[in-house]
Amino acid sequence: MASTTCIVLGIPVQEGAGRLGCDMGPSAFRTAGLVTELRNLGYAVEDRGNIAPAPQRELRHPNGAIKALAETVAWTETITDAAYQASGDGMPIFIGGDHSLSAGSMTGLARRAAKKGREFFVLWLDSHPDFHTLETTTSGNLHGVPMAYATGMRGFEGFFPKVANPLKPQNVCMMGIRSVDPAERAALSTAGVTVHDMRAIDENGVAPLLDAFLKRVAAADGILHVSLDVDFLDPGIAPGVGTSVPGGATFREAHLIMEMLHDSGLVRSIDLVELNPFLDERGRTALLMVDLVSSLMGRRVLDRPTQSYRHTPKNH
């Protein structure tokens, strides 16, 4: 993938989360050396800065629990267009921002895949499936709806932009799931999404579960998007998130997934979401997320330095 240009897009959205702080995520990823690490791996990098939401319109939904509907819809409109454009220029890396940004990234990328006549697949690394609709959410936090929206579930009509190219549920693999609301569980039971919860990972390990999905993507000549939520990771190694759930992926499980993804050569875009620097410990979570991206982009275990070379570009 080294011939690929990485397109970094900062998305400082925090309205979808239940607490403030995710808007600082893009700055934290840059401070943690994301762009430098990509360049050290031999990639051309175009950092397009932070995008801004579209103008808001007045929106009211019968579900009174919903928060920041107009703001989230405005963000989704802008992110969808930005994802479509960036995916035509290189490999988009969306640095957020809460997970509501994936409503836009996935729909924009699905549109690009449809234009190319390719199947679009998503590997969803998260403790939550984010499979609520506007009717079923009880928290009202709209970072809990992007997967339901992108797969074309009913209940978003008249509020969110129409999904022109819905993501096929059978093209979604969720890993690390360990916090599911009853309405999400019911929807997932019939949707056709592959769900590997933490028990499945404990019993089988990540390698065979991921390998089976990657073989399906390869067989379809598909385009693979990876959506990585900080809370996929165990909070003991990644404390900088507002929705921490105990029992997440370990350091080595997460790196193994990234290494396998690199070996597959299938990944064409990445979401990095839910980093809340306000809750982090001296940048610990941001640095780990950048390390994981480095593994996905080709840094091998044998290349891993004893002391980090962050912020020190190699001489080429």
mmCIF file of C-alpha atoms in Angstrom:
data_model
loop_
_atom_site.group_PDB
_atom_site.id
_atom_site.type_symbol
_atom_site.label_atom_id
_atom_site.label_comp_id
_atom_site.label_asym_id
_atom_site.label_seq_id
_atom_site.Cartn_x
_atom_site.Cartn_y
_atom_site.Cartn_z
ATOM 1 C CA MET A 1 0.000 0.000 0.000
ATOM 2 C CA ALA A 2 3.038 2.310 0.138
ATOM 3 C CA SER A 3 2.176 3.804 -3.244
ATOM 4 C CA THR A 4 -1.125 4.970 -1.787
ATOM 5 C CA THR A 5 -1.579 8.587 -0.718
ATOM 6 C CA CYS A 6 -3.074 8.778 2.766
ATOM 7 C CA ILE A 7 -5.729 11.493 3.027
ATOM 8 C CA VAL A 8 -6.081 12.585 6.657
ATOM 9 C CA LEU A 9 -9.407 14.220 7.485
ATOM 10 C CA GLY A 10 -9.998 15.686 10.932
ATOM 11 C CA ILE A 11 -13.617 15.469 12.072
ATOM 12 C CA PRO A 12 -14.052 17.258 15.423
ATOM 13 C CA VAL A 13 -17.599 16.097 16.036
ATOM 14 C CA GLN A 14 -18.625 15.533 19.652
ATOM 15 C CA GLU A 15 -22.381 16.072 19.468
ATOM 16 C CA GLY A 16 -23.073 12.349 19.035
ATOM 17 C CA ALA A 17 -21.413 11.389 22.315
ATOM 18 C CA GLY A 18 -22.781 11.698 25.797
ATOM 19 C CA ARG A 19 -20.001 13.953 27.072
ATOM 20 C CA LEU A 20 -17.712 16.671 25.761
ATOM 21 C CA GLY A 21 -14.126 16.186 24.651
ATOM 22 C CA CYS A 22 -14.112 14.191 21.405
ATOM 23 C CA ASP A 23 -13.771 17.402 19.413
ATOM 24 C CA MET A 24 -10.149 17.477 20.625
ATOM 25 C CA GLY A 25 -9.476 14.053 19.142
ATOM 26 C CA PRO A 26 -8.091 15.188 15.757
ATOM 27 C CA SER A 27 -5.533 17.428 17.457
ATOM 28 C CA ALA A 28 -4.512 14.596 19.775
ATOM 29 C CA PHE A 29 -3.954 12.178 16.888
ATOM 30 C CA ARG A 30 -1.792 14.737 15.105
ATOM 31 C CA THR A 31 0.126 15.515 18.299
ATOM 32 C CA ALA A 32 0.699 11.785 18.823
ATOM 33 C CA GLY A 33 2.527 11.723 15.502
ATOM 34 C CA LEU A 34 0.051 10.099 13.118
ATOM 35 C CA VAL A 35 1.229 11.971 10.027
ATOM 36 C CA THR A 36 4.913 11.480 10.878
ATOM 37 C CA GLU A 37 4.429 7.751 11.442
ATOM 38 C CA LEU A 38 2.713 7.352 8.063
ATOM 39 C CA ARG A 39 5.492 9.233 6.310
ATOM 40 C CA ASN A 40 8.139 7.173 8.120
ATOM 41 C CA LEU A 41 6.449 4.095 6.638
ATOM 42 C CA GLY A 42 6.934 5.524 3.150
ATOM 43 C CA TYR A 43 3.487 6.941 2.456
ATOM 44 C CA ALA A 44 2.677 10.255 0.886
ATOM 45 C CA VAL A 45 0.321 12.040 3.278
ATOM 46 C CA GLU A 46 -2.108 14.839 2.545
ATOM 47 C CA ASP A 47 -3.546 16.317 5.721
ATOM 48 C CA ARG A 48 -6.666 18.200 4.687
ATOM 49 C CA GLY A 49 -7.158 19.679 8.128
ATOM 50 C CA ASN A 50 -10.467 19.612 9.961
ATOM 51 C CA ILE A 51 -13.746 19.737 8.113
ATOM 52 C CA ALA A 52 -16.776 21.698 9.341
ATOM 53 C CA PRO A 53 -20.441 20.665 9.362
ATOM 54 C CA ALA A 54 -22.972 21.795 6.792
ATOM 55 C CA PRO A 55 -25.492 24.492 7.768
ATOM 56 C CA GLN A 56 -28.052 23.198 10.229
ATOM 57 C CA ARG A 57 -31.781 23.043 9.637
ATOM 58 C CA GLU A 58 -34.521 22.826 12.211
ATOM 59 C CA LEU A 59 -35.271 19.170 13.011
ATOM 60 C CA ARG A 60 -37.516 17.679 15.666
ATOM 61 C CA HIS A 61 -38.142 14.000 16.216
ATOM 62 C CA PRO A 62 -40.970 12.353 18.184
ATOM 63 C CA ASN A 63 -38.386 10.537 20.304
ATOM 64 C CA GLY A 64 -37.764 13.177 22.930
ATOM 65 C CA ALA A 65 -34.592 11.458 24.152
ATOM 66 C CA ILE A 66 -32.678 12.350 20.998
ATOM 67 C CA LYS A 67 -29.909 14.899 21.446
ATOM 68 C CA ALA A 68 -28.241 17.119 18.860
ATOM 69 C CA LEU A 69 -30.203 15.768 15.892
ATOM 70 C CA ALA A 70 -29.731 18.851 13.702
ATOM 71 C CA GLU A 71 -26.006 19.005 14.478
ATOM 72 C CA THR A 72 -25.438 15.301 13.770
ATOM 73 C CA VAL A 73 -27.343 15.444 10.495
ATOM 74 C CA ALA A 74 -25.334 18.487 9.409
ATOM 75 C CA TRP A 75 -22.098 16.666 10.170
ATOM 76 C CA THR A 76 -23.285 13.572 8.302
ATOM 77 C CA GLU A 77 -24.025 15.579 5.176
ATOM 78 C CA THR A 78 -20.537 17.089 5.111
ATOM 79 C CA ILE A 79 -18.694 13.897 6.043
ATOM 80 C CA THR A 80 -20.494 11.885 3.361
ATOM 81 C CA ASP A 81 -19.324 14.266 0.642
ATOM 82 C CA ALA A 82 -15.806 14.506 2.087
ATOM 83 C CA ALA A 83 -15.509 10.708 2.267
ATOM 84 C CA TYR A 84 -16.647 10.294 -1.307
ATOM 85 C CA GLN A 85 -14.177 12.895 -2.577
ATOM 86 C CA ALA A 86 -11.218 11.677 -0.511
ATOM 87 C CA SER A 87 -11.742 8.039 -1.488
ATOM 88 C CA GLY A 88 -11.273 9.067 -5.110
ATOM 89 C CA ASP A 89 -7.910 10.667 -4.294
ATOM 90 C CA GLY A 90 -6.283 8.103 -2.002
ATOM 91 C CA MET A 91 -6.828 6.253 1.263
ATOM 92 C CA PRO A 92 -8.975 8.280 3.663
ATOM 93 C CA ILE A 93 -8.093 8.213 7.350
ATOM 94 C CA PHE A 94 -10.894 9.844 9.332
ATOM 95 C CA ILE A 95 -9.673 11.084 12.702
ATOM 96 C CA GLY A 96 -12.469 11.906 15.091
ATOM 97 C CA GLY A 97 -14.520 12.761 16.800
ATOM 98 C CA ASP A 98 -17.226 10.437 18.103
ATOM 99 C CA HIS A 99 -18.557 7.414 16.231
ATOM 100 C CA SER A 100 -21.449 9.327 14.706
ATOM 101 C CA LEU A 101 -18.920 10.366 12.049
ATOM 102 C CA SER A 102 -19.160 6.846 10.600
ATOM 103 C CA ALA A 103 -22.695 7.559 9.424
ATOM 104 C CA GLY A 104 -21.057 9.869 6.908
ATOM 105 C CA SER A 105 -17.812 8.022 6.245
ATOM 106 C CA MET A 106 -19.488 4.693 5.486
ATOM 107 C CA THR A 107 -22.195 6.144 3.238
ATOM 108 C CA GLY A 108 -19.700 8.250 1.289
ATOM 109 C CA LEU A 109 -17.346 5.289 0.872
ATOM 110 C CA ALA A 110 -20.215 2.993 -0.139
ATOM 111 C CA ARG A 111 -21.134 5.488 -2.833
ATOM 112 C CA ARG A 112 -17.551 5.406 -4.151
ATOM 113 C CA ALA A 113 -17.502 1.585 -4.115
ATOM 114 C CA ALA A 114 -20.785 1.472 -6.033
ATOM 115 C CA LYS A 115 -19.378 3.833 -8.654
ATOM 116 C CA LYS A 116 -16.421 1.467 -9.089
ATOM 117 C CA GLY A 117 -18.743 -1.528 -9.276
ATOM 118 C CA ARG A 118 -17.137 -3.093 -6.172
ATOM 119 C CA GLU A 119 -18.602 -4.692 -3.073
ATOM 120 C CA PHE A 120 -18.176 -2.595 0.070
ATOM 121 C CA PHE A 121 -17.288 -4.305 3.363
ATOM 122 C CA VAL A 122 -16.802 -2.960 6.906
ATOM 123 C CA LEU A 123 -14.815 -4.360 9.815
ATOM 124 C CA TRP A 124 -16.368 -2.775 12.904
ATOM 125 C CA LEU A 125 -14.048 -2.860 15.928
ATOM 126 C CA ASP A 126 -16.130 -1.602 18.843
ATOM 127 C CA SER A 127 -17.650 -2.657 22.135
ATOM 128 C CA HIS A 128 -21.036 -1.448 20.832
ATOM 129 C CA PRO A 129 -22.812 -2.360 17.578
ATOM 130 C CA ASP A 130 -24.261 1.164 17.168
ATOM 131 C CA PHE A 131 -27.344 -0.448 15.675
ATOM 132 C CA HIS A 132 -30.036 1.821 17.075
ATOM 133 C CA THR A 133 -32.477 3.789 14.940
ATOM 134 C CA LEU A 134 -33.902 7.167 15.845
ATOM 135 C CA GLU A 135 -36.951 5.369 17.245
ATOM 136 C CA THR A 136 -35.105 2.833 19.390
ATOM 137 C CA THR A 137 -32.376 4.902 21.042
ATOM 138 C CA THR A 138 -33.090 5.526 24.704
ATOM 139 C CA SER A 139 -29.918 7.449 25.530
ATOM 140 C CA GLY A 140 -30.509 9.811 22.615
ATOM 141 C CA ASN A 141 -26.765 9.863 21.864
ATOM 142 C CA LEU A 142 -26.475 9.554 18.116
ATOM 143 C CA HIS A 143 -23.067 7.899 18.092
ATOM 144 C CA GLY A 144 -25.237 4.826 18.662
ATOM 145 C CA VAL A 145 -26.940 4.879 15.246
ATOM 146 C CA PRO A 146 -24.352 4.961 12.410
ATOM 147 C CA MET A 147 -24.372 1.273 11.515
ATOM 148 C CA ALA A 148 -28.157 1.088 11.456
ATOM 149 C CA TYR A 149 -28.235 4.181 9.253
ATOM 150 C CA ALA A 150 -25.531 3.042 6.830
ATOM 151 C CA THR A 151 -27.180 -0.359 6.344
ATOM 152 C CA GLY A 152 -30.406 1.344 5.301
ATOM 153 C CA MET A 153 -32.588 0.476 8.273
ATOM 154 C CA ARG A 154 -35.920 2.244 8.453
ATOM 155 C CA GLY A 155 -36.497 5.178 10.789
ATOM 156 C CA PHE A 156 -34.103 7.802 9.453
ATOM 157 C CA GLU A 157 -36.326 9.047 6.626
ATOM 158 C CA GLY A 158 -37.013 12.767 6.640
ATOM 159 C CA PHE A 159 -34.141 13.494 8.999
ATOM 160 C CA PHE A 160 -30.833 12.050 7.801
ATOM 161 C CA PRO A 161 -29.822 12.166 4.115
ATOM 162 C CA LYS A 162 -31.204 9.309 2.063
ATOM 163 C CA VAL A 163 -28.710 6.452 1.788
ATOM 164 C CA ALA A 164 -28.205 5.951 -1.938
ATOM 165 C CA ASN A 165 -26.042 2.836 -1.616
ATOM 166 C CA PRO A 166 -26.867 0.978 1.605
ATOM 167 C CA LEU A 167 -24.162 -1.191 3.094
ATOM 168 C CA LYS A 168 -25.210 -4.846 2.934
ATOM 169 C CA PRO A 169 -25.493 -6.168 6.505
ATOM 170 C CA GLN A 170 -23.894 -9.451 5.428
ATOM 171 C CA ASN A 171 -20.813 -7.423 4.424
ATOM 172 C CA VAL A 172 -20.289 -6.250 8.023
ATOM 173 C CA CYS A 173 -18.146 -8.031 10.586
ATOM 174 C CA MET A 174 -18.252 -6.740 14.164
ATOM 175 C CA MET A 175 -15.521 -7.740 16.595
ATOM 176 C CA GLY A 176 -15.135 -6.999 20.290
ATOM 177 C CA ILE A 177 -18.835 -6.470 20.979
ATOM 178 C CA ARG A 178 -19.699 -6.593 24.689
ATOM 179 C CA SER A 179 -22.376 -3.944 25.305
ATOM 180 C CA VAL A 180 -25.646 -4.385 23.391
ATOM 181 C CA ASP A 181 -29.031 -2.869 24.167
ATOM 182 C CA PRO A 182 -32.177 -5.041 23.815
ATOM 183 C CA ALA A 183 -33.423 -3.218 20.701
ATOM 184 C CA GLU A 184 -30.029 -3.639 19.045
ATOM 185 C CA ARG A 185 -29.936 -7.323 19.949
ATOM 186 C CA ALA A 186 -33.338 -7.857 18.364
ATOM 187 C CA ALA A 187 -32.350 -6.012 15.187
ATOM 188 C CA LEU A 188 -29.041 -7.852 14.882
ATOM 189 C CA SER A 189 -30.743 -11.235 15.271
ATOM 190 C CA THR A 190 -32.324 -10.875 11.829
ATOM 191 C CA ALA A 191 -30.037 -8.405 10.049
ATOM 192 C CA GLY A 192 -27.365 -10.790 8.802
ATOM 193 C CA VAL A 193 -24.399 -8.969 10.378
ATOM 194 C CA THR A 194 -21.521 -11.188 11.538
ATOM 195 C CA VAL A 195 -21.011 -10.457 15.243
ATOM 196 C CA HIS A 196 -18.026 -11.770 17.179
ATOM 197 C CA ASP A 197 -18.414 -10.747 20.782
ATOM 198 C CA MET A 198 -15.608 -10.949 23.334
ATOM 199 C CA ARG A 199 -16.642 -14.486 24.307
ATOM 200 C CA ALA A 200 -16.103 -15.598 20.711
ATOM 201 C CA ILE A 201 -12.682 -13.952 20.774
ATOM 202 C CA ASP A 202 -11.859 -15.611 24.118
ATOM 203 C CA GLU A 203 -12.888 -19.030 22.801
ATOM 204 C CA ASN A 204 -11.412 -18.856 19.303
ATOM 205 C CA GLY A 205 -8.817 -16.073 19.244
ATOM 206 C CA VAL A 206 -8.986 -13.167 16.821
ATOM 207 C CA ALA A 207 -7.028 -14.790 13.987
ATOM 208 C CA PRO A 208 -9.501 -17.429 12.728
ATOM 209 C CA LEU A 209 -12.478 -15.093 13.117
ATOM 210 C CA LEU A 210 -10.851 -12.285 11.168
ATOM 211 C CA ASP A 211 -9.311 -14.638 8.598
ATOM 212 C CA ALA A 212 -12.731 -15.999 7.642
ATOM 213 C CA PHE A 213 -14.047 -12.485 7.041
ATOM 214 C CA LEU A 214 -11.006 -11.379 5.051
ATOM 215 C CA LYS A 215 -11.362 -14.421 2.805
ATOM 216 C CA ARG A 216 -14.936 -13.361 2.045
ATOM 217 C CA VAL A 217 -13.806 -9.818 1.191
ATOM 218 C CA ALA A 218 -11.034 -11.124 -1.056
ATOM 219 C CA ALA A 219 -13.337 -13.592 -2.815
ATOM 220 C CA ALA A 220 -15.706 -10.738 -3.665
ATOM 221 C CA ASP A 221 -12.846 -8.461 -4.789
ATOM 222 C CA GLY A 222 -14.255 -6.111 -2.178
ATOM 223 C CA ILE A 223 -13.249 -2.750 -0.767
ATOM 224 C CA LEU A 224 -12.699 -2.922 2.992
ATOM 225 C CA HIS A 225 -13.247 -0.091 5.461
ATOM 226 C CA VAL A 226 -12.073 -0.408 9.079
ATOM 227 C CA SER A 227 -13.880 1.505 11.813
ATOM 228 C CA LEU A 228 -11.827 1.451 15.024
ATOM 229 C CA ASP A 229 -13.441 2.747 18.204
ATOM 230 C CA VAL A 230 -11.186 3.347 21.213
ATOM 231 C CA ASP A 231 -13.578 1.356 23.382
ATOM 232 C CA PHE A 232 -12.826 -1.776 21.334
ATOM 233 C CA LEU A 233 -9.686 -1.829 23.469
ATOM 234 C CA ASP A 234 -9.627 -2.723 27.133
ATOM 235 C CA PRO A 235 -9.823 0.478 29.213
ATOM 236 C CA GLY A 236 -6.746 -0.660 31.110
ATOM 237 C CA ILE A 237 -4.647 0.120 28.032
ATOM 238 C CA ALA A 238 -6.868 2.788 26.471
ATOM 239 C CA PRO A 239 -8.465 4.993 29.137
ATOM 240 C CA GLY A 240 -9.158 8.002 26.908
ATOM 241 C CA VAL A 241 -12.765 7.236 26.005
ATOM 242 C CA GLY A 242 -16.116 8.259 27.425
ATOM 243 C CA THR A 243 -17.814 4.888 26.889
ATOM 244 C CA SER A 244 -15.323 2.459 28.405
ATOM 245 C CA VAL A 245 -16.483 -1.135 28.859
ATOM 246 C CA PRO A 246 -14.317 -3.604 30.815
ATOM 247 C CA GLY A 247 -13.008 -6.726 29.120
ATOM 248 C CA GLY A 248 -11.904 -5.312 25.787
ATOM 249 C CA ALA A 249 -9.219 -6.355 23.338
ATOM 250 C CA THR A 250 -5.684 -6.665 24.630
ATOM 251 C CA PHE A 251 -2.624 -4.924 23.221
ATOM 252 C CA ARG A 252 -1.527 -8.017 21.295
ATOM 253 C CA GLU A 253 -5.018 -8.917 20.052
ATOM 254 C CA ALA A 254 -5.413 -5.424 18.630
ATOM 255 C CA HIS A 255 -1.986 -5.439 16.999
ATOM 256 C CA LEU A 256 -2.542 -8.900 15.541
ATOM 257 C CA ILE A 257 -5.756 -7.673 13.906
ATOM 258 C CA MET A 258 -3.907 -4.717 12.424
ATOM 259 C CA GLU A 259 -1.040 -6.904 11.183
ATOM 260 C CA MET A 260 -3.463 -9.323 9.540
ATOM 261 C CA LEU A 261 -5.295 -6.444 7.900
ATOM 262 C CA HIS A 262 -2.035 -5.166 6.450
ATOM 263 C CA ASP A 263 -1.099 -8.619 5.187
ATOM 264 C CA SER A 264 -4.482 -8.893 3.451
ATOM 265 C CA GLY A 265 -3.899 -5.769 1.360
ATOM 266 C CA LEU A 266 -7.657 -5.139 1.380
ATOM 267 C CA VAL A 267 -8.046 -2.026 3.562
ATOM 268 C CA ARG A 268 -8.870 1.176 1.687
ATOM 269 C CA SER A 269 -10.005 3.496 4.507
ATOM 270 C CA ILE A 270 -10.018 3.834 8.297
ATOM 271 C CA ASP A 271 -12.092 5.536 11.013
ATOM 272 C CA LEU A 272 -10.340 6.381 14.290
ATOM 273 C CA VAL A 273 -13.067 7.409 16.698
ATOM 274 C CA GLU A 274 -14.134 8.178 20.271
ATOM 275 C CA LEU A 275 -10.750 9.397 21.486
ATOM 276 C CA ASN A 276 -11.448 11.844 24.304
ATOM 277 C CA PRO A 277 -8.131 13.517 25.240
ATOM 278 C CA PHE A 278 -9.776 15.089 28.292
ATOM 279 C CA LEU A 279 -10.073 11.580 29.765
ATOM 280 C CA ASP A 280 -6.708 10.288 28.574
ATOM 281 C CA GLU A 281 -3.527 9.824 30.631
ATOM 282 C CA ARG A 282 -0.658 11.877 29.179
ATOM 283 C CA GLY A 283 -1.640 10.961 25.633
ATOM 284 C CA ARG A 284 -1.445 7.232 26.324
ATOM 285 C CA THR A 285 -4.526 6.286 24.309
ATOM 286 C CA ALA A 286 -3.700 8.546 21.374
ATOM 287 C CA LEU A 287 -0.205 7.042 21.148
ATOM 288 C CA LEU A 288 -1.602 3.497 21.227
ATOM 289 C CA MET A 289 -4.090 4.276 18.461
ATOM 290 C CA VAL A 290 -1.287 5.700 16.313
ATOM 291 C CA ASP A 291 0.753 2.548 16.988
ATOM 292 C CA LEU A 292 -2.175 0.435 15.806
ATOM 293 C CA VAL A 293 -2.508 2.441 12.608
ATOM 294 C CA SER A 294 1.227 1.963 12.055
ATOM 295 C CA SER A 295 0.770 -1.808 12.311
ATOM 296 C CA LEU A 296 -2.137 -1.693 9.895
ATOM 297 C CA MET A 297 -0.048 0.322 7.465
ATOM 298 C CA GLY A 298 2.890 -2.052 7.548
ATOM 299 C CA ARG A 299 5.112 -1.633 10.593
ATOM 300 C CA ARG A 300 6.240 -5.108 11.600
ATOM 301 C CA VAL A 301 7.079 -6.396 15.054
ATOM 302 C CA LEU A 302 10.745 -6.663 14.045
ATOM 303 C CA ASP A 303 10.679 -3.002 12.994
ATOM 304 C CA ARG A 304 9.351 -1.821 16.329
ATOM 305 C CA PRO A 305 11.962 0.385 17.999
ATOM 306 C CA THR A 306 12.915 0.057 21.655
ATOM 307 C CA GLN A 307 12.258 3.770 22.016
ATOM 308 C CA SER A 308 9.702 5.478 19.840
ATOM 309 C CA TYR A 309 10.941 7.512 16.899
ATOM 310 C CA ARG A 310 7.785 9.619 16.835
ATOM 311 C CA HIS A 311 8.138 13.125 15.458
ATOM 312 C CA THR A 312 11.537 12.280 13.927
ATOM 313 C CA PRO A 313 11.002 11.764 10.203
ATOM 314 C CA LYS A 314 13.389 9.325 8.582
ATOM 315 C CA ASN A 315 15.769 10.575 5.941
ATOM 316 C CA HIS A 316 14.817 9.183 2.577
#
